[in-house]
């Protein structure tokens, strides 16, 4: 049996060379080592979408006689790892090891998200957004507010009437005015912020469709009509870590592309026009910076007399 020291590192190093099926098992483990250490063989097989014998062979490929021995080694490795910094990083890791571990963990986490994503639900949400008279995006907290702003910006570019609302009172006002043909799109990874839950409940009571982007089984998920469930391993430092950010952004990207498909080819044409417009007239465009009027205005600024205090 191999030493328990550095099992996570061994998995990261050997991952590119493993057979495809065993690589799926290792990615599931790296995505959530603590959860994997508590899982049964059947649960790991289901998550990785492989057979139970494949899980056994994966453990044996690391020189462990049984899955139980492998999981014990994994638990011991986690116990001595730098889990207060990151679930895979050790205190004495080099910068190359830190980079590799964090990137590999994020890749494994996003791969697992892709396997678990409910595509039927994505289509149902896209259809609601395509039909909605108005879409108000609710959030609270730095991470969710960033996501709500991104969602509203993308909806705006697709020609969907939308707002991003972060104030508790304005969320209630919004909930009272959306009506049956509106959508309250609530983003909260934690899914238990009291005043956002109150706005979601009130909106639903008015007949508004409530869509939630949150972890499965949160109070918010239980309130919503439609749930885009996002599960990522918990971050060791932040309540909403980098992998949650990435997961939310990817789901928003997928949803917006699907919505654009629903809205038709004129939307894609409009997006190309916006891009060309900003490239030509945006303040950061090369064309704008190179115009004679712009250069003349910059020269005038240089020669302006300095004001005296």
CSV table of C-alpha atoms in Angstrom, one decimal:
chain,number,residue,atom,x,y,z
A,1,UNK,CA,0.0,0.0,0.0
A,2,UNK,CA,1.3,3.5,-0.9
A,3,UNK,CA,2.0,6.1,1.7
A,4,UNK,CA,-1.0,8.3,2.6
A,5,UNK,CA,1.2,11.4,2.3
A,6,UNK,CA,0.4,13.5,-0.8
A,7,UNK,CA,-2.5,11.4,-2.2
A,8,UNK,CA,-4.3,14.5,-3.5
A,9,UNK,CA,-1.0,15.6,-5.2
A,10,UNK,CA,-0.6,12.1,-6.7
A,11,UNK,CA,-4.1,12.3,-8.2
A,12,UNK,CA,-3.4,15.7,-9.7
A,13,UNK,CA,0.0,14.6,-11.2
A,14,UNK,CA,-1.3,11.3,-12.6
A,15,UNK,CA,-4.7,12.6,-13.8
A,16,UNK,CA,-3.6,13.3,-17.4
A,17,UNK,CA,-2.2,9.8,-17.9
A,18,UNK,CA,-5.1,7.8,-16.4
A,19,UNK,CA,-7.6,5.8,-18.5
A,20,UNK,CA,-10.6,7.9,-19.4
A,21,UNK,CA,-13.0,6.1,-17.0
A,22,UNK,CA,-10.6,6.3,-14.1
A,23,UNK,CA,-9.9,10.0,-14.9
A,24,UNK,CA,-13.7,10.6,-14.4
A,25,UNK,CA,-13.5,9.1,-10.9
A,26,UNK,CA,-10.4,11.2,-10.0
A,27,UNK,CA,-12.0,14.4,-11.2
A,28,UNK,CA,-15.1,13.7,-9.0
A,29,UNK,CA,-12.8,13.2,-6.0
A,30,UNK,CA,-10.7,16.3,-6.7
A,31,UNK,CA,-13.9,18.4,-7.2
A,32,UNK,CA,-14.9,17.6,-3.6
A,33,UNK,CA,-12.3,15.5,-1.7
A,34,UNK,CA,-14.1,15.8,1.7
A,35,UNK,CA,-17.4,14.7,0.2
A,36,UNK,CA,-15.7,11.9,-1.7
A,37,UNK,CA,-14.1,10.6,1.5
A,38,UNK,CA,-17.6,10.2,3.0
A,39,UNK,CA,-19.2,8.7,-0.2
A,40,UNK,CA,-19.9,5.1,-0.9
A,41,UNK,CA,-18.6,3.3,-4.0
A,42,UNK,CA,-22.1,3.5,-5.5
A,43,UNK,CA,-22.3,7.2,-5.0
A,44,UNK,CA,-18.9,7.8,-6.5
A,45,UNK,CA,-19.8,5.7,-9.5
A,46,UNK,CA,-23.1,7.6,-10.0
A,47,UNK,CA,-21.3,10.9,-9.8
A,48,UNK,CA,-18.6,9.9,-12.2
A,49,UNK,CA,-21.0,8.0,-14.5
A,50,UNK,CA,-18.9,4.9,-14.4
A,51,UNK,CA,-19.3,1.4,-13.1
A,52,UNK,CA,-18.6,0.5,-9.5
A,53,UNK,CA,-15.7,-1.9,-10.6
A,54,UNK,CA,-14.1,1.2,-12.3
A,55,UNK,CA,-14.0,3.0,-8.9
A,56,UNK,CA,-12.3,-0.1,-7.4
A,57,UNK,CA,-9.8,-0.2,-10.2
A,58,UNK,CA,-9.1,3.5,-9.8
A,59,UNK,CA,-8.2,3.0,-6.1
A,60,UNK,CA,-6.1,0.0,-6.9
A,61,UNK,CA,-4.2,2.0,-9.5
A,62,UNK,CA,-2.9,4.1,-6.7
A,63,UNK,CA,-1.7,1.0,-4.9
A,64,UNK,CA,-4.5,0.6,-2.4
A,65,UNK,CA,-5.9,-2.8,-1.9
A,66,UNK,CA,-9.5,-1.6,-1.3
A,67,UNK,CA,-11.7,1.5,-1.7
A,68,UNK,CA,-11.9,1.6,2.1
A,69,UNK,CA,-8.1,1.9,2.4
A,70,UNK,CA,-8.0,4.6,-0.4
A,71,UNK,CA,-10.7,6.6,1.4
A,72,UNK,CA,-9.0,6.4,4.7
A,73,UNK,CA,-5.8,7.6,3.1
A,74,UNK,CA,-7.7,10.5,1.5
A,75,UNK,CA,-9.2,11.5,4.8
A,76,UNK,CA,-5.8,11.4,6.5
A,77,UNK,CA,-4.4,13.5,3.6
A,78,UNK,CA,-7.1,16.0,4.1
A,79,UNK,CA,-6.5,16.1,7.8
A,80,UNK,CA,-2.9,17.3,7.3
A,81,UNK,CA,-3.5,19.5,4.2
A,82,UNK,CA,-3.8,23.2,4.2
A,83,UNK,CA,-7.6,23.2,4.0
A,84,UNK,CA,-7.8,26.5,5.8
A,85,UNK,CA,-6.4,28.1,2.6
A,86,UNK,CA,-7.8,25.7,-0.1
A,87,UNK,CA,-9.0,22.2,0.0
A,88,UNK,CA,-6.1,20.8,-2.0
A,89,UNK,CA,-3.2,23.2,-1.0
A,90,UNK,CA,-0.6,22.4,1.6
A,91,UNK,CA,1.2,25.1,3.6
A,92,UNK,CA,4.6,24.3,2.1
A,93,UNK,CA,3.5,24.0,-1.5
A,94,UNK,CA,5.5,25.9,-4.1
A,95,UNK,CA,3.9,28.5,-6.4
A,96,UNK,CA,3.8,26.0,-9.2
A,97,UNK,CA,2.0,23.4,-7.0
A,98,UNK,CA,-0.5,26.0,-5.7
A,99,UNK,CA,-1.2,27.1,-9.3
A,100,UNK,CA,-1.6,23.5,-10.5
A,101,UNK,CA,-3.8,22.4,-7.6
A,102,UNK,CA,-6.2,25.4,-7.7
A,103,UNK,CA,-6.6,25.2,-11.5
A,104,UNK,CA,-7.1,21.5,-11.6
A,105,UNK,CA,-9.6,21.7,-8.7
A,106,UNK,CA,-11.5,24.4,-10.6
A,107,UNK,CA,-11.5,22.3,-13.8
A,108,UNK,CA,-12.7,19.2,-11.9
A,109,UNK,CA,-15.4,21.3,-10.2
A,110,UNK,CA,-16.7,22.8,-13.5
A,111,UNK,CA,-16.6,19.4,-15.2
A,112,UNK,CA,-18.8,18.0,-12.4
A,113,UNK,CA,-21.1,21.0,-12.8
A,114,UNK,CA,-21.4,20.1,-16.5
A,115,UNK,CA,-22.4,16.5,-15.7
A,116,UNK,CA,-25.0,17.6,-13.2
A,117,UNK,CA,-26.5,20.5,-15.0
A,118,UNK,CA,-30.3,20.2,-15.6
A,119,UNK,CA,-30.5,21.1,-19.3
A,120,UNK,CA,-34.3,20.7,-19.3
A,121,UNK,CA,-34.5,23.3,-16.6
A,122,UNK,CA,-32.3,25.6,-18.5
A,123,UNK,CA,-34.6,25.4,-21.5
A,124,UNK,CA,-37.7,26.1,-19.3
A,125,UNK,CA,-36.0,29.1,-17.8
A,126,UNK,CA,-34.9,30.4,-21.3
A,127,UNK,CA,-38.5,30.1,-22.5
A,128,UNK,CA,-39.8,32.1,-19.5
A,129,UNK,CA,-37.2,34.8,-20.1
A,130,UNK,CA,-38.2,34.9,-23.8
A,131,UNK,CA,-41.9,35.5,-22.9
A,132,UNK,CA,-41.5,37.8,-19.9
A,133,UNK,CA,-42.8,41.4,-20.1
A,134,UNK,CA,-40.1,42.4,-17.6
A,135,UNK,CA,-37.3,40.6,-15.7
A,136,UNK,CA,-36.1,42.0,-12.4
A,137,UNK,CA,-32.9,40.5,-11.0
A,138,UNK,CA,-32.7,40.4,-7.2
A,139,UNK,CA,-29.5,39.8,-5.1
A,140,UNK,CA,-27.8,40.7,-1.9
A,141,UNK,CA,-24.1,40.5,-1.1
A,142,UNK,CA,-21.0,41.2,-3.2
A,143,UNK,CA,-20.9,37.9,-5.1
A,144,UNK,CA,-24.6,37.7,-6.0
A,145,UNK,CA,-24.7,41.4,-6.9
A,146,UNK,CA,-21.9,40.9,-9.3
A,147,UNK,CA,-23.8,38.0,-10.9
A,148,UNK,CA,-27.1,39.9,-11.0
A,149,UNK,CA,-25.4,42.9,-12.7
A,150,UNK,CA,-23.9,40.5,-15.3
A,151,UNK,CA,-27.2,38.8,-15.9
A,152,UNK,CA,-29.1,42.1,-16.3
A,153,UNK,CA,-26.4,43.4,-18.7
A,154,UNK,CA,-26.7,40.4,-20.8
A,155,UNK,CA,-30.5,40.5,-20.9
A,156,UNK,CA,-30.3,44.2,-21.8
A,157,UNK,CA,-28.1,43.4,-24.8
A,158,UNK,CA,-30.7,40.8,-25.9
A,159,UNK,CA,-33.4,43.4,-25.8
A,160,UNK,CA,-35.1,42.0,-22.8
A,161,UNK,CA,-36.7,44.7,-20.4
A,162,UNK,CA,-34.8,44.1,-17.2
A,163,UNK,CA,-33.5,45.6,-14.0
A,164,UNK,CA,-30.9,44.7,-11.3
A,165,UNK,CA,-32.3,45.5,-7.9
A,166,UNK,CA,-30.3,45.2,-4.6
A,167,UNK,CA,-32.2,47.4,-2.2
A,168,UNK,CA,-34.7,45.5,0.1
A,169,UNK,CA,-37.5,48.0,-0.2
A,170,UNK,CA,-37.2,48.3,-4.0
A,171,UNK,CA,-37.2,44.5,-4.3
A,172,UNK,CA,-40.6,44.5,-2.6
A,173,UNK,CA,-41.8,47.3,-4.8
A,174,UNK,CA,-40.7,45.3,-7.8
A,175,UNK,CA,-42.4,42.2,-6.6
A,176,UNK,CA,-45.7,44.1,-6.3
A,177,UNK,CA,-45.5,45.3,-9.9
A,178,UNK,CA,-44.1,42.5,-12.0
A,179,UNK,CA,-47.4,40.7,-12.3
A,180,UNK,CA,-48.2,37.3,-13.9
A,181,UNK,CA,-46.2,38.1,-17.1
A,182,UNK,CA,-43.1,39.2,-15.2
A,183,UNK,CA,-40.1,37.3,-13.8
A,184,UNK,CA,-38.3,37.7,-10.5
A,185,UNK,CA,-34.8,36.2,-11.1
A,186,UNK,CA,-33.2,35.8,-7.7
A,187,UNK,CA,-29.5,35.0,-7.4
A,188,UNK,CA,-28.1,33.9,-4.0
A,189,UNK,CA,-25.6,31.0,-3.8
A,190,UNK,CA,-26.2,30.8,0.0
A,191,UNK,CA,-29.9,31.0,-0.6
A,192,UNK,CA,-31.1,32.1,2.8
A,193,UNK,CA,-30.9,36.0,2.9
A,194,UNK,CA,-34.1,37.0,4.8
A,195,UNK,CA,-35.2,40.1,2.8
A,196,UNK,CA,-34.5,38.5,-0.6
A,197,UNK,CA,-36.6,35.5,0.5
A,198,UNK,CA,-39.3,37.9,1.6
A,199,UNK,CA,-39.3,39.6,-1.9
A,200,UNK,CA,-39.3,36.2,-3.6
A,201,UNK,CA,-42.3,35.0,-1.5
A,202,UNK,CA,-44.2,38.2,-2.2
A,203,UNK,CA,-43.5,38.1,-5.9
A,204,UNK,CA,-44.8,34.5,-6.1
A,205,UNK,CA,-47.9,35.5,-4.1
A,206,UNK,CA,-48.7,38.0,-6.9
A,207,UNK,CA,-48.5,35.4,-9.6
A,208,UNK,CA,-45.0,36.3,-10.8
A,209,UNK,CA,-42.7,33.5,-11.9
A,210,UNK,CA,-39.8,33.3,-9.5
A,211,UNK,CA,-36.5,31.8,-10.9
A,212,UNK,CA,-33.7,31.1,-8.5
A,213,UNK,CA,-30.0,30.5,-9.1
A,214,UNK,CA,-28.8,28.9,-5.9
A,215,UNK,CA,-27.6,25.7,-4.4
A,216,UNK,CA,-30.2,22.9,-4.4
A,217,UNK,CA,-32.3,22.5,-1.2
A,218,UNK,CA,-31.8,26.1,0.1
A,219,UNK,CA,-34.8,28.0,1.4
A,220,UNK,CA,-34.7,30.0,-1.8
A,221,UNK,CA,-34.8,26.9,-3.9
A,222,UNK,CA,-37.9,25.8,-2.1
A,223,UNK,CA,-39.7,29.1,-2.7
A,224,UNK,CA,-38.9,29.4,-6.4
A,225,UNK,CA,-41.0,28.1,-9.4
A,226,UNK,CA,-37.9,27.2,-11.4
A,227,UNK,CA,-34.4,26.5,-9.9
A,228,UNK,CA,-31.0,26.6,-11.6
A,229,UNK,CA,-29.2,24.5,-9.0
A,230,UNK,CA,-25.4,25.1,-8.7
A,231,UNK,CA,-23.3,22.8,-6.6
A,232,UNK,CA,-19.6,23.4,-6.1
A,233,UNK,CA,-17.3,22.3,-3.2
A,234,UNK,CA,-17.3,24.7,-0.3
A,235,UNK,CA,-14.5,27.3,-0.2
A,236,UNK,CA,-12.2,27.1,2.8
A,237,UNK,CA,-12.1,30.9,3.2
A,238,UNK,CA,-15.1,32.6,1.5
A,239,UNK,CA,-18.8,31.8,1.7
A,240,UNK,CA,-18.9,32.1,-2.1
A,241,UNK,CA,-15.6,31.2,-3.5
A,242,UNK,CA,-13.9,31.4,-6.9
A,243,UNK,CA,-15.4,28.1,-8.2
A,244,UNK,CA,-18.9,29.4,-7.4
A,245,UNK,CA,-18.2,32.6,-9.3
A,246,UNK,CA,-17.0,30.6,-12.3
A,247,UNK,CA,-20.0,28.2,-12.1
A,248,UNK,CA,-22.5,31.1,-12.0
A,249,UNK,CA,-20.9,32.9,-14.9
A,250,UNK,CA,-20.9,29.7,-17.0
A,251,UNK,CA,-24.6,29.0,-16.3
A,252,UNK,CA,-25.5,32.6,-17.2
A,253,UNK,CA,-23.5,32.2,-20.4
A,254,UNK,CA,-25.3,29.0,-21.3
A,255,UNK,CA,-28.6,30.5,-20.4
A,256,UNK,CA,-28.1,33.6,-22.5
A,257,UNK,CA,-26.9,31.7,-25.5
A,258,UNK,CA,-30.0,29.5,-25.3
A,259,UNK,CA,-32.2,32.5,-24.8
A,260,UNK,CA,-30.7,34.2,-27.9
A,261,UNK,CA,-31.5,31.0,-29.9
A,262,UNK,CA,-35.1,31.2,-28.7
A,263,UNK,CA,-35.4,34.9,-29.7
A,264,UNK,CA,-34.2,34.3,-33.2
A,265,UNK,CA,-31.5,35.3,-35.7
A,266,UNK,CA,-32.3,39.0,-35.5
A,267,UNK,CA,-30.9,39.0,-31.9
A,268,UNK,CA,-27.6,37.6,-33.1
A,269,UNK,CA,-27.5,40.3,-35.8
A,270,UNK,CA,-28.2,42.9,-33.1
A,271,UNK,CA,-25.3,41.7,-30.9
A,272,UNK,CA,-22.9,41.9,-33.9
A,273,UNK,CA,-24.1,45.5,-34.5
A,274,UNK,CA,-23.5,46.4,-30.8
A,275,UNK,CA,-20.0,45.0,-31.0
A,276,UNK,CA,-19.2,46.9,-34.2
A,277,UNK,CA,-20.7,50.1,-32.7
A,278,UNK,CA,-18.5,49.9,-29.6
A,279,UNK,CA,-15.4,49.0,-31.6
A,280,UNK,CA,-15.9,52.1,-33.7
A,281,UNK,CA,-17.3,54.6,-31.2
A,282,UNK,CA,-16.4,53.3,-27.8
A,283,UNK,CA,-14.1,55.5,-25.7
A,284,UNK,CA,-11.5,52.7,-25.6
A,285,UNK,CA,-11.6,52.0,-29.4
A,286,UNK,CA,-8.6,52.6,-31.6
A,287,UNK,CA,-10.8,54.4,-34.1
A,288,UNK,CA,-12.0,56.9,-31.5
A,289,UNK,CA,-8.5,57.5,-30.2
A,290,UNK,CA,-7.2,58.1,-33.8
A,291,UNK,CA,-9.7,60.7,-35.0
A,292,UNK,CA,-8.4,64.2,-35.7
A,293,UNK,CA,-11.1,65.7,-33.4
A,294,UNK,CA,-9.9,63.5,-30.5
A,295,UNK,CA,-6.2,64.3,-31.1
A,296,UNK,CA,-7.0,68.0,-31.4
A,297,UNK,CA,-8.9,68.0,-28.2
A,298,UNK,CA,-6.0,66.3,-26.4
A,299,UNK,CA,-3.6,68.9,-27.8
A,300,UNK,CA,-5.9,71.7,-26.6
A,301,UNK,CA,-5.9,70.1,-23.1
A,302,UNK,CA,-2.1,70.2,-23.0
A,303,UNK,CA,-2.0,74.0,-23.8
A,304,UNK,CA,-4.7,75.0,-21.3
A,305,UNK,CA,-3.4,77.6,-18.8
A,306,UNK,CA,-3.1,76.2,-15.3
A,307,UNK,CA,-5.5,77.8,-12.8
A,308,UNK,CA,-4.0,79.5,-9.8
A,309,UNK,CA,-5.4,78.6,-6.4
